[in-house]
Amino acid sequence: MSFGFVAFHYPAAEHVEEFVGECHQVAEAARRQPGFLSVGVWVTPDGEAVVTTGTFESEEAFRAASDVAREMGATPDGLSDLEVRPREVHFLVSR
């Protein structure tokens, strides 16, 4: 069973490009982790939200990749200094 997530992030308008750049750095690190399947970084057409997606072979693989993200300074469990409101994270399992 695969494990995935969809996260909606709300960076301040003046920080959208910086936030997207950081998301791409974390995505690149995730690509090198065991159990990685896919990752995506999206921006809504109005530019108000950055949406990140990811799929891993298991929840354990996702958790390990999250640990790597934390080591890079990312905040997978909370609000970064660039965000103006809490992110919305939804976890998914394949069936």
PDB file of N, CA and C in Angstrom, residues 13-78:
ATOM      1  N   ALA A  13       2.614  36.771  -0.044  1.00  0.00           N
ATOM      2  CA  ALA A  13       2.738  37.049  -1.485  1.00  0.00           C
ATOM      3  C   ALA A  13       4.175  37.385  -1.878  1.00  0.00           C
ATOM      4  N   GLU A  14       4.869  38.132  -1.036  1.00  0.00           N
ATOM      5  CA  GLU A  14       6.244  38.517  -1.371  1.00  0.00           C
ATOM      6  C   GLU A  14       7.245  37.376  -1.206  1.00  0.00           C
ATOM      7  N   HIS A  15       6.794  36.231  -0.664  1.00  0.00           N
ATOM      8  CA  HIS A  15       7.687  35.096  -0.445  1.00  0.00           C
ATOM      9  C   HIS A  15       7.339  33.856  -1.276  1.00  0.00           C
ATOM     10  N   VAL A  16       6.375  33.987  -2.182  1.00  0.00           N
ATOM     11  CA  VAL A  16       5.941  32.809  -2.949  1.00  0.00           C
ATOM     12  C   VAL A  16       7.112  32.184  -3.709  1.00  0.00           C
ATOM     13  N   GLU A  17       7.862  32.964  -4.453  1.00  0.00           N
ATOM     14  CA  GLU A  17       8.958  32.395  -5.254  1.00  0.00           C
ATOM     15  C   GLU A  17      10.035  31.769  -4.367  1.00  0.00           C
ATOM     16  N   GLU A  18      10.369  32.410  -3.265  1.00  0.00           N
ATOM     17  CA  GLU A  18      11.352  31.845  -2.332  1.00  0.00           C
ATOM     18  C   GLU A  18      10.834  30.529  -1.748  1.00  0.00           C
ATOM     19  N   PHE A  19       9.551  30.511  -1.383  1.00  0.00           N
ATOM     20  CA  PHE A  19       8.957  29.305  -0.810  1.00  0.00           C
ATOM     21  C   PHE A  19       8.950  28.174  -1.836  1.00  0.00           C
ATOM     22  N   VAL A  20       8.575  28.477  -3.066  1.00  0.00           N
ATOM     23  CA  VAL A  20       8.572  27.472  -4.133  1.00  0.00           C
ATOM     24  C   VAL A  20       9.989  26.922  -4.329  1.00  0.00           C
ATOM     25  N   GLY A  21      10.982  27.787  -4.310  1.00  0.00           N
ATOM     26  CA  GLY A  21      12.367  27.337  -4.442  1.00  0.00           C
ATOM     27  C   GLY A  21      12.754  26.375  -3.335  1.00  0.00           C
ATOM     28  N   GLU A  22      12.360  26.689  -2.105  1.00  0.00           N
ATOM     29  CA  GLU A  22      12.654  25.788  -0.986  1.00  0.00           C
ATOM     30  C   GLU A  22      11.931  24.454  -1.154  1.00  0.00           C
ATOM     31  N   CYS A  23      10.692  24.505  -1.644  1.00  0.00           N
ATOM     32  CA  CYS A  23       9.941  23.260  -1.879  1.00  0.00           C
ATOM     33  C   CYS A  23      10.654  22.387  -2.903  1.00  0.00           C
ATOM     34  N   HIS A  24      11.192  22.997  -3.946  1.00  0.00           N
ATOM     35  CA  HIS A  24      11.914  22.231  -4.963  1.00  0.00           C
ATOM     36  C   HIS A  24      13.198  21.615  -4.392  1.00  0.00           C
ATOM     37  N   GLN A  25      13.858  22.305  -3.473  1.00  0.00           N
ATOM     38  CA  GLN A  25      15.047  21.739  -2.827  1.00  0.00           C
ATOM     39  C   GLN A  25      14.676  20.509  -1.999  1.00  0.00           C
ATOM     40  N   VAL A  26      13.593  20.607  -1.244  1.00  0.00           N
ATOM     41  CA  VAL A  26      13.133  19.467  -0.440  1.00  0.00           C
ATOM     42  C   VAL A  26      12.688  18.332  -1.364  1.00  0.00           C
ATOM     43  N   ALA A  27      12.016  18.670  -2.461  1.00  0.00           N
ATOM     44  CA  ALA A  27      11.573  17.645  -3.418  1.00  0.00           C
ATOM     45  C   ALA A  27      12.762  16.898  -4.001  1.00  0.00           C
ATOM     46  N   GLU A  28      13.826  17.617  -4.323  1.00  0.00           N
ATOM     47  CA  GLU A  28      15.019  16.972  -4.875  1.00  0.00           C
ATOM     48  C   GLU A  28      15.633  16.014  -3.862  1.00  0.00           C
ATOM     49  N   ALA A  29      15.660  16.403  -2.608  1.00  0.00           N
ATOM     50  CA  ALA A  29      16.180  15.515  -1.560  1.00  0.00           C
ATOM     51  C   ALA A  29      15.287  14.286  -1.404  1.00  0.00           C
ATOM     52  N   ALA A  30      13.971  14.472  -1.515  1.00  0.00           N
ATOM     53  CA  ALA A  30      13.035  13.346  -1.396  1.00  0.00           C
ATOM     54  C   ALA A  30      13.263  12.330  -2.509  1.00  0.00           C
ATOM     55  N   ARG A  31      13.576  12.811  -3.701  1.00  0.00           N
ATOM     56  CA  ARG A  31      13.803  11.919  -4.844  1.00  0.00           C
ATOM     57  C   ARG A  31      14.933  10.921  -4.599  1.00  0.00           C
ATOM     58  N   ARG A  32      15.850  11.267  -3.714  1.00  0.00           N
ATOM     59  CA  ARG A  32      16.998  10.402  -3.438  1.00  0.00           C
ATOM     60  C   ARG A  32      16.755   9.429  -2.277  1.00  0.00           C
ATOM     61  N   GLN A  33      15.559   9.459  -1.692  1.00  0.00           N
ATOM     62  CA  GLN A  33      15.291   8.623  -0.522  1.00  0.00           C
ATOM     63  C   GLN A  33      14.740   7.258  -0.931  1.00  0.00           C
ATOM     64  N   PRO A  34      15.119   6.209  -0.181  1.00  0.00           N
ATOM     65  CA  PRO A  34      14.549   4.883  -0.440  1.00  0.00           C
ATOM     66  C   PRO A  34      13.024   4.931  -0.285  1.00  0.00           C
ATOM     67  N   GLY A  35      12.337   4.274  -1.182  1.00  0.00           N
ATOM     68  CA  GLY A  35      10.880   4.218  -1.113  1.00  0.00           C
ATOM     69  C   GLY A  35      10.175   5.390  -1.758  1.00  0.00           C
ATOM     70  N   PHE A  36      10.917   6.321  -2.342  1.00  0.00           N
ATOM     71  CA  PHE A  36      10.326   7.466  -3.029  1.00  0.00           C
ATOM     72  C   PHE A  36       9.640   7.015  -4.312  1.00  0.00           C
ATOM     73  N   LEU A  37       8.455   7.563  -4.591  1.00  0.00           N
ATOM     74  CA  LEU A  37       7.761   7.278  -5.851  1.00  0.00           C
ATOM     75  C   LEU A  37       7.538   8.540  -6.679  1.00  0.00           C
ATOM     76  N   SER A  38       7.036   9.616  -6.068  1.00  0.00           N
ATOM     77  CA  SER A  38       6.783  10.838  -6.841  1.00  0.00           C
ATOM     78  C   SER A  38       6.688  12.043  -5.913  1.00  0.00           C
ATOM     79  N   VAL A  39       6.875  13.217  -6.509  1.00  0.00           N
ATOM     80  CA  VAL A  39       6.735  14.469  -5.776  1.00  0.00           C
ATOM     81  C   VAL A  39       6.301  15.542  -6.760  1.00  0.00           C
ATOM     82  N   GLY A  40       5.564  16.515  -6.283  1.00  0.00           N
ATOM     83  CA  GLY A  40       5.151  17.622  -7.129  1.00  0.00           C
ATOM     84  C   GLY A  40       5.088  18.912  -6.338  1.00  0.00           C
ATOM     85  N   VAL A  41       5.382  20.017  -7.013  1.00  0.00           N
ATOM     86  CA  VAL A  41       5.258  21.352  -6.433  1.00  0.00           C
ATOM     87  C   VAL A  41       4.398  22.159  -7.392  1.00  0.00           C
ATOM     88  N   TRP A  42       3.290  22.665  -6.900  1.00  0.00           N
ATOM     89  CA  TRP A  42       2.321  23.371  -7.715  1.00  0.00           C
ATOM     90  C   TRP A  42       2.007  24.728  -7.074  1.00  0.00           C
ATOM     91  N   VAL A  43       1.559  25.673  -7.880  1.00  0.00           N
ATOM     92  CA  VAL A  43       1.077  26.959  -7.381  1.00  0.00           C
ATOM     93  C   VAL A  43      -0.313  27.169  -7.957  1.00  0.00           C
ATOM     94  N   THR A  44      -1.260  27.577  -7.113  1.00  0.00           N
ATOM     95  CA  THR A  44      -2.607  27.826  -7.609  1.00  0.00           C
ATOM     96  C   THR A  44      -2.574  29.005  -8.580  1.00  0.00           C
ATOM     97  N   PRO A  45      -3.507  29.042  -9.544  1.00  0.00           N
ATOM     98  CA  PRO A  45      -3.492  30.122 -10.542  1.00  0.00           C
ATOM     99  C   PRO A  45      -3.509  31.521  -9.931  1.00  0.00           C
ATOM    100  N   ASP A  46      -4.157  31.681  -8.779  1.00  0.00           N
ATOM    101  CA  ASP A  46      -4.197  33.003  -8.144  1.00  0.00           C
ATOM    102  C   ASP A  46      -2.938  33.296  -7.338  1.00  0.00           C
ATOM    103  N   GLY A  47      -2.041  32.319  -7.210  1.00  0.00           N
ATOM    104  CA  GLY A  47      -0.783  32.501  -6.498  1.00  0.00           C
ATOM    105  C   GLY A  47      -0.907  32.528  -4.991  1.00  0.00           C
ATOM    106  N   GLU A  48      -2.078  32.216  -4.468  1.00  0.00           N
ATOM    107  CA  GLU A  48      -2.286  32.297  -3.023  1.00  0.00           C
ATOM    108  C   GLU A  48      -1.826  31.058  -2.269  1.00  0.00           C
ATOM    109  N   ALA A  49      -1.688  29.939  -2.950  1.00  0.00           N
ATOM    110  CA  ALA A  49      -1.276  28.712  -2.268  1.00  0.00           C
ATOM    111  C   ALA A  49      -0.243  27.967  -3.092  1.00  0.00           C
ATOM    112  N   VAL A  50       0.670  27.340  -2.388  1.00  0.00           N
ATOM    113  CA  VAL A  50       1.618  26.407  -2.984  1.00  0.00           C
ATOM    114  C   VAL A  50       1.165  25.034  -2.531  1.00  0.00           C
ATOM    115  N   VAL A  51       1.003  24.126  -3.470  1.00  0.00           N
ATOM    116  CA  VAL A  51       0.515  22.786  -3.160  1.00  0.00           C
ATOM    117  C   VAL A  51       1.640  21.798  -3.440  1.00  0.00           C
ATOM    118  N   THR A  52       1.979  21.023  -2.420  1.00  0.00           N
ATOM    119  CA  THR A  52       3.003  19.996  -2.592  1.00  0.00           C
ATOM    120  C   THR A  52       2.337  18.632  -2.486  1.00  0.00           C
ATOM    121  N   THR A  53       2.831  17.700  -3.290  1.00  0.00           N
ATOM    122  CA  THR A  53       2.294  16.344  -3.278  1.00  0.00           C
ATOM    123  C   THR A  53       3.466  15.370  -3.238  1.00  0.00           C
ATOM    124  N   GLY A  54       3.218  14.212  -2.694  1.00  0.00           N
ATOM    125  CA  GLY A  54       4.265  13.198  -2.663  1.00  0.00           C
ATOM    126  C   GLY A  54       3.674  11.817  -2.493  1.00  0.00           C
ATOM    127  N   THR A  55       4.373  10.837  -3.019  1.00  0.00           N
ATOM    128  CA  THR A  55       3.971   9.444  -2.884  1.00  0.00           C
ATOM    129  C   THR A  55       5.205   8.622  -2.549  1.00  0.00           C
ATOM    130  N   PHE A  56       5.039   7.725  -1.587  1.00  0.00           N
ATOM    131  CA  PHE A  56       6.119   6.860  -1.130  1.00  0.00           C
ATOM    132  C   PHE A  56       5.608   5.435  -1.052  1.00  0.00           C
ATOM    133  N   GLU A  57       6.527   4.484  -1.050  1.00  0.00           N
ATOM    134  CA  GLU A  57       6.140   3.076  -0.982  1.00  0.00           C
ATOM    135  C   GLU A  57       5.442   2.727   0.324  1.00  0.00           C
ATOM    136  N   SER A  58       5.730   3.482   1.387  1.00  0.00           N
ATOM    137  CA  SER A  58       5.137   3.192   2.693  1.00  0.00           C
ATOM    138  C   SER A  58       5.155   4.451   3.550  1.00  0.00           C
ATOM    139  N   GLU A  59       4.410   4.411   4.648  1.00  0.00           N
ATOM    140  CA  GLU A  59       4.439   5.528   5.585  1.00  0.00           C
ATOM    141  C   GLU A  59       5.840   5.664   6.192  1.00  0.00           C
ATOM    142  N   GLU A  60       6.499   4.552   6.427  1.00  0.00           N
ATOM    143  CA  GLU A  60       7.849   4.593   6.989  1.00  0.00           C
ATOM    144  C   GLU A  60       8.815   5.330   6.055  1.00  0.00           C
ATOM    145  N   ALA A  61       8.694   5.076   4.743  1.00  0.00           N
ATOM    146  CA  ALA A  61       9.544   5.770   3.769  1.00  0.00           C
ATOM    147  C   ALA A  61       9.256   7.266   3.783  1.00  0.00           C
ATOM    148  N   PHE A  62       7.990   7.623   3.895  1.00  0.00           N
ATOM    149  CA  PHE A  62       7.619   9.039   3.991  1.00  0.00           C
ATOM    150  C   PHE A  62       8.214   9.671   5.238  1.00  0.00           C
ATOM    151  N   ARG A  63       8.101   8.999   6.377  1.00  0.00           N
ATOM    152  CA  ARG A  63       8.622   9.538   7.642  1.00  0.00           C
ATOM    153  C   ARG A  63      10.140   9.735   7.554  1.00  0.00           C
ATOM    154  N   ALA A  64      10.833   8.794   6.949  1.00  0.00           N
ATOM    155  CA  ALA A  64      12.281   8.923   6.787  1.00  0.00           C
ATOM    156  C   ALA A  64      12.622  10.127   5.915  1.00  0.00           C
ATOM    157  N   ALA A  65      11.866  10.327   4.831  1.00  0.00           N
ATOM    158  CA  ALA A  65      12.089  11.482   3.958  1.00  0.00           C
ATOM    159  C   ALA A  65      11.774  12.778   4.704  1.00  0.00           C
ATOM    160  N   SER A  66      10.770  12.761   5.566  1.00  0.00           N
ATOM    161  CA  SER A  66      10.444  13.940   6.374  1.00  0.00           C
ATOM    162  C   SER A  66      11.580  14.296   7.310  1.00  0.00           C
ATOM    163  N   ASP A  67      12.236  13.274   7.856  1.00  0.00           N
ATOM    164  CA  ASP A  67      13.391  13.524   8.724  1.00  0.00           C
ATOM    165  C   ASP A  67      14.503  14.220   7.954  1.00  0.00           C
ATOM    166  N   VAL A  68      14.726  13.800   6.713  1.00  0.00           N
ATOM    167  CA  VAL A  68      15.738  14.445   5.868  1.00  0.00           C
ATOM    168  C   VAL A  68      15.342  15.900   5.611  1.00  0.00           C
ATOM    169  N   ALA A  69      14.065  16.145   5.364  1.00  0.00           N
ATOM    170  CA  ALA A  69      13.587  17.516   5.132  1.00  0.00           C
ATOM    171  C   ALA A  69      13.837  18.387   6.362  1.00  0.00           C
ATOM    172  N   ARG A  70      13.580  17.839   7.541  1.00  0.00           N
ATOM    173  CA  ARG A  70      13.840  18.590   8.776  1.00  0.00           C
ATOM    174  C   ARG A  70      15.320  18.959   8.901  1.00  0.00           C
ATOM    175  N   GLU A  71      16.181  18.023   8.547  1.00  0.00           N
ATOM    176  CA  GLU A  71      17.625  18.275   8.609  1.00  0.00           C
ATOM    177  C   GLU A  71      18.031  19.410   7.669  1.00  0.00           C
ATOM    178  N   MET A  72      17.260  19.604   6.602  1.00  0.00           N
ATOM    179  CA  MET A  72      17.528  20.685   5.643  1.00  0.00           C
ATOM    180  C   MET A  72      16.964  22.022   6.132  1.00  0.00           C
ATOM    181  N   GLY A  73      16.230  21.998   7.240  1.00  0.00           N
ATOM    182  CA  GLY A  73      15.625  23.223   7.750  1.00  0.00           C
ATOM    183  C   GLY A  73      14.167  23.384   7.379  1.00  0.00           C
ATOM    184  N   ALA A  74      13.616  22.428   6.651  1.00  0.00           N
ATOM    185  CA  ALA A  74      12.191  22.483   6.306  1.00  0.00           C
ATOM    186  C   ALA A  74      11.363  22.172   7.550  1.00  0.00           C
ATOM    187  N   THR A  75      10.133  22.589   7.532  1.00  0.00           N
ATOM    188  CA  THR A  75       9.255  22.373   8.680  1.00  0.00           C
ATOM    189  C   THR A  75       8.039  21.558   8.243  1.00  0.00           C
ATOM    190  N   PRO A  76       8.221  20.243   8.012  1.00  0.00           N
ATOM    191  CA  PRO A  76       7.101  19.465   7.498  1.00  0.00           C
ATOM    192  C   PRO A  76       5.908  19.375   8.446  1.00  0.00           C
ATOM    193  N   ASP A  77       6.120  19.679   9.735  1.00  0.00           N
ATOM    194  CA  ASP A  77       5.027  19.556  10.699  1.00  0.00           C
ATOM    195  C   ASP A  77       4.465  20.890  11.172  1.00  0.00           C
ATOM    196  N   GLY A  78       4.954  21.991  10.640  1.00  0.00           N
ATOM    197  CA  GLY A  78       4.509  23.269  11.173  1.00  0.00           C
ATOM    198  C   GLY A  78       4.565  24.395  10.177  1.00  0.00           C
TER     199      GLY A  78
END
